[in-house]
């Protein structure tokens, strides 16, 4: 059986955009919770150049049945041409937390 809960990671160019995205996902009941790490340093290749940039990291907690809608919402609202969207399966944890997620997301 596939894991029922997911963590989706993405980055934003600043904390304001990260907060807007997080609030929208929670308001739409696509995420039970979004953790925002305000400052990370990213080094990556973009259009043939090495780029070093300060970004904001989001950890989006959701359920598997909302995954495609979360991804499409990130793509729709994001200001990056190619936003990071990585999905992690949650295979265990605090059952009380998962029950809370079920309540919030239903």
XYZ file of N, CA and C in Angstrom:
318
model
N 0.841 -1.177 0.000
C 0.000 0.000 0.000
C 0.891 1.247 0.000
N 0.534 2.223 -0.810
C 1.304 3.470 -0.904
C 1.093 4.308 0.354
N 2.125 5.040 0.756
C 1.977 5.909 1.938
C 0.860 6.933 1.740
N 0.101 7.161 2.792
C -1.052 8.053 2.741
C -0.660 9.515 2.934
N 0.471 9.765 3.591
C 0.887 11.127 3.905
C 2.154 11.474 3.143
N 2.282 12.753 2.787
C 3.402 13.221 1.977
C 3.961 14.512 2.563
N 5.242 14.726 2.307
C 5.874 16.016 2.540
C 6.384 16.484 1.185
N 5.980 17.668 0.811
C 6.410 18.260 -0.453
C 7.357 19.402 -0.115
N 8.510 19.389 -0.750
C 9.486 20.460 -0.533
C 9.528 21.364 -1.754
N 9.613 22.657 -1.481
C 9.827 23.640 -2.534
C 10.630 24.790 -1.948
N 11.090 25.668 -2.803
C 11.785 26.868 -2.368
C 11.128 28.077 -3.002
N 11.262 29.220 -2.329
C 10.794 30.503 -2.860
C 11.941 31.500 -2.785
N 11.819 32.571 -3.543
C 12.889 33.563 -3.587
C 12.974 34.425 -2.333
N 11.888 34.466 -1.545
C 11.930 35.244 -0.303
C 10.829 34.766 0.643
N 10.891 35.237 1.882
C 9.949 34.775 2.900
C 8.528 35.260 2.627
N 8.374 36.434 2.054
C 7.039 36.946 1.752
C 6.317 36.027 0.764
N 6.988 35.652 -0.315
C 6.363 34.750 -1.293
C 6.113 33.373 -0.694
N 7.021 32.905 0.155
C 6.833 31.618 0.824
C 5.604 31.651 1.727
N 5.441 32.727 2.475
C 4.285 32.862 3.367
C 2.978 32.912 2.590
N 2.974 33.636 1.479
C 1.762 33.704 0.648
C 1.382 32.323 0.124
N 2.369 31.582 -0.367
C 2.115 30.238 -0.884
C 1.627 29.323 0.229
N 2.283 29.372 1.387
C 1.901 28.525 2.520
C 0.473 28.819 2.960
N 0.132 30.082 3.103
C -1.219 30.461 3.542
C -2.272 30.009 2.542
N -1.972 30.119 1.266
C -2.930 29.687 0.243
C -3.150 28.177 0.308
N -2.080 27.400 0.455
C -2.210 25.948 0.528
C -3.012 25.520 1.756
N -2.802 26.177 2.890
C -3.543 25.841 4.110
C -4.999 26.293 3.986
N -5.221 27.484 3.458
C -6.585 27.999 3.283
C -7.414 27.096 2.377
N -6.792 26.590 1.326
C -7.489 25.701 0.380
C -7.608 24.265 0.890
N -7.106 24.010 2.102
C -7.103 22.679 2.702
C -6.331 21.669 1.853
N -5.259 22.160 1.240
C -4.361 21.292 0.492
C -3.183 20.880 1.351
N -2.924 21.629 2.416
C -1.857 21.321 3.358
C -2.386 21.489 4.768
N -2.009 20.562 5.639
C -2.375 20.688 7.048
C -1.450 21.690 7.733
N -0.200 21.726 7.283
C 0.814 22.576 7.889
C 1.914 22.801 6.866
N 2.504 23.995 6.904
C 3.673 24.287 6.080
C 4.732 24.888 6.992
N 5.888 24.235 7.044
C 7.026 24.804 7.774
C 7.826 25.657 6.807
N 8.223 26.836 7.278
C 9.000 27.751 6.458
C 10.358 27.974 7.129
N 11.404 27.572 6.437
C 12.765 27.842 6.891
C 13.200 29.117 6.170
N 13.359 30.219 6.890
C 13.479 31.527 6.243
C 14.748 31.753 5.426
N 15.836 31.117 5.762
C 17.061 31.405 5.024
C 17.860 30.136 4.767
N 17.966 29.802 3.500
C 18.866 28.739 3.077
C 19.712 29.301 1.942
N 20.862 28.742 1.755
C 21.739 29.153 0.657
C 21.710 28.047 -0.388
N 21.330 28.398 -1.603
C 21.249 27.418 -2.690
C 22.310 27.731 -3.738
N 22.960 26.689 -4.219
C 23.919 26.798 -5.311
C 23.453 25.828 -6.382
N 23.234 26.330 -7.591
C 22.691 25.486 -8.646
C 23.101 26.020 -10.018
N 22.924 25.171 -11.009
C 23.207 25.544 -12.389
C 21.915 26.037 -13.022
N 21.953 27.213 -13.634
C 20.777 27.743 -14.322
C 21.231 28.429 -15.593
N 20.746 27.956 -16.722
C 21.033 28.505 -18.041
C 22.544 28.639 -18.270
N 23.278 27.569 -17.908
C 24.702 27.508 -18.153
C 25.577 28.260 -17.158
N 24.988 28.831 -16.135
C 25.727 29.604 -15.132
C 25.533 28.985 -13.754
N 26.569 29.058 -12.918
C 26.433 28.664 -11.519
C 25.843 29.857 -10.765
N 24.744 29.596 -10.081
C 24.037 30.640 -9.343
C 24.099 30.303 -7.856
N 24.363 31.314 -7.044
C 24.290 31.169 -5.582
C 23.288 32.203 -5.100
N 22.252 31.712 -4.382
C 21.134 32.580 -4.027
C 20.585 32.197 -2.662
N 20.171 33.199 -1.911
C 19.450 32.951 -0.670
C 17.994 32.686 -1.017
N 17.443 31.609 -0.466
C 16.052 31.245 -0.718
C 15.373 30.894 0.606
N 14.084 30.638 0.513
C 13.277 30.202 1.643
C 12.732 28.824 1.316
N 12.867 27.885 2.260
C 12.471 26.487 2.031
C 11.123 26.215 2.691
N 10.252 25.515 1.989
C 8.957 25.123 2.518
C 8.871 23.606 2.603
N 8.330 23.122 3.724
C 7.993 21.718 3.918
C 6.482 21.659 4.065
N 5.811 21.125 3.071
C 4.355 21.119 2.986
C 3.859 19.735 3.380
N 3.030 19.672 4.449
C 2.522 18.381 4.926
C 1.107 18.180 4.398
N 0.901 17.069 3.693
C -0.390 16.828 3.073
C -0.664 15.330 2.974
N -1.782 15.002 2.343
C -2.180 13.613 2.117
C -2.001 13.273 0.640
N -1.815 12.008 0.362
C -1.552 11.541 -0.996
C -2.649 11.954 -1.973
N -3.902 11.943 -1.529
C -4.993 12.263 -2.450
C -5.045 13.747 -2.827
N -4.258 14.587 -2.171
C -4.212 16.007 -2.493
C -2.948 16.387 -3.258
N -2.093 15.410 -3.503
C -0.780 15.657 -4.074
C -0.836 16.394 -5.414
N -1.625 15.924 -6.350
C -1.649 16.556 -7.677
C -2.164 17.992 -7.604
N -3.132 18.246 -6.741
C -3.652 19.611 -6.593
C -2.620 20.526 -5.929
N -1.866 20.007 -4.956
C -0.798 20.800 -4.338
C 0.237 21.171 -5.396
N 0.647 20.209 -6.185
C 1.652 20.469 -7.216
C 1.156 21.496 -8.222
N -0.074 21.350 -8.691
C -0.592 22.313 -9.672
C -0.738 23.707 -9.057
N -1.092 23.789 -7.779
C -1.209 25.087 -7.109
C 0.160 25.745 -6.961
N 1.176 24.968 -6.591
C 2.534 25.514 -6.511
C 2.948 26.074 -7.871
N 2.750 25.304 -8.929
C 3.138 25.752 -10.272
C 2.379 27.020 -10.668
N 1.116 27.081 -10.309
C 0.277 28.232 -10.667
C 0.709 29.505 -9.936
N 1.035 29.392 -8.655
C 1.328 30.569 -7.834
C 2.805 30.947 -7.793
N 3.673 30.038 -8.180
C 5.113 30.252 -8.019
C 5.650 31.244 -9.036
N 6.635 32.051 -8.627
C 7.219 33.014 -9.558
C 8.473 32.481 -10.263
N 8.908 31.266 -9.926
C 10.036 30.660 -10.638
C 9.542 30.004 -11.922
N 10.369 30.059 -12.940
C 10.054 29.383 -14.199
C 9.985 27.872 -13.998
N 10.918 27.337 -13.202
C 10.958 25.904 -12.903
C 11.079 25.743 -11.382
N 9.947 25.744 -10.670
C 10.035 25.613 -9.211
C 10.449 24.205 -8.787
N 11.214 24.160 -7.695
C 11.531 22.869 -7.078
C 10.234 22.290 -6.517
N 9.946 21.058 -6.848
C 8.837 20.324 -6.235
C 9.325 18.894 -6.059
N 9.601 18.527 -4.817
C 10.044 17.181 -4.498
C 9.088 16.597 -3.473
N 8.743 15.331 -3.653
C 7.750 14.677 -2.799
C 8.420 13.553 -2.020
N 8.212 13.570 -0.702
C 8.709 12.515 0.175
C 7.530 11.729 0.735
N 7.644 10.412 0.747
C 6.636 9.569 1.383
C 6.873 9.569 2.892
N 5.810 9.702 3.646
C 5.881 9.588 5.105
C 5.463 8.164 5.446
N 6.375 7.400 6.017
C 6.105 5.988 6.268
C 5.836 5.670 7.729
N 5.937 6.658 8.596
C 5.666 6.435 10.007
C 5.701 7.744 10.757
N 5.260 7.688 12.016
C 5.272 8.890 12.843
C 4.223 8.827 13.933
N 3.880 9.978 14.462
C 2.920 10.114 15.548
C 1.492 9.971 15.014
N 0.806 8.918 15.396
C -0.554 8.682 14.900
C -1.500 9.823 15.261
N -1.315 10.422 16.427
C -2.165 11.555 16.815
C -2.003 12.711 15.827
N -0.789 12.932 15.356
C -0.547 13.988 14.364
C -1.265 13.666 13.057
N -1.196 12.399 12.635
C -1.866 11.998 11.400
C -3.390 12.126 11.531
N -3.927 11.830 12.699
C -5.370 12.014 12.925
C -5.734 13.492 12.816
N -4.855 14.351 13.386
C -5.081 15.792 13.279
C -5.060 16.219 11.818
N -4.105 15.709 11.031
C -4.039 16.032 9.604
C -5.328 15.620 8.906
N -5.826 14.421 9.233
C -7.077 13.947 8.634
C -8.215 14.925 8.920
N -8.309 15.382 10.163
C -9.366 16.343 10.550
C -9.245 17.641 9.773
N -8.036 18.173 9.705
C -7.806 19.464 9.057
C -8.063 19.400 7.552
N -7.688 18.304 6.938
C -7.743 18.205 5.476
C -9.064 17.650 4.954
N -9.969 17.290 5.831
C -11.277 16.785 5.367
C -12.339 17.854 5.476
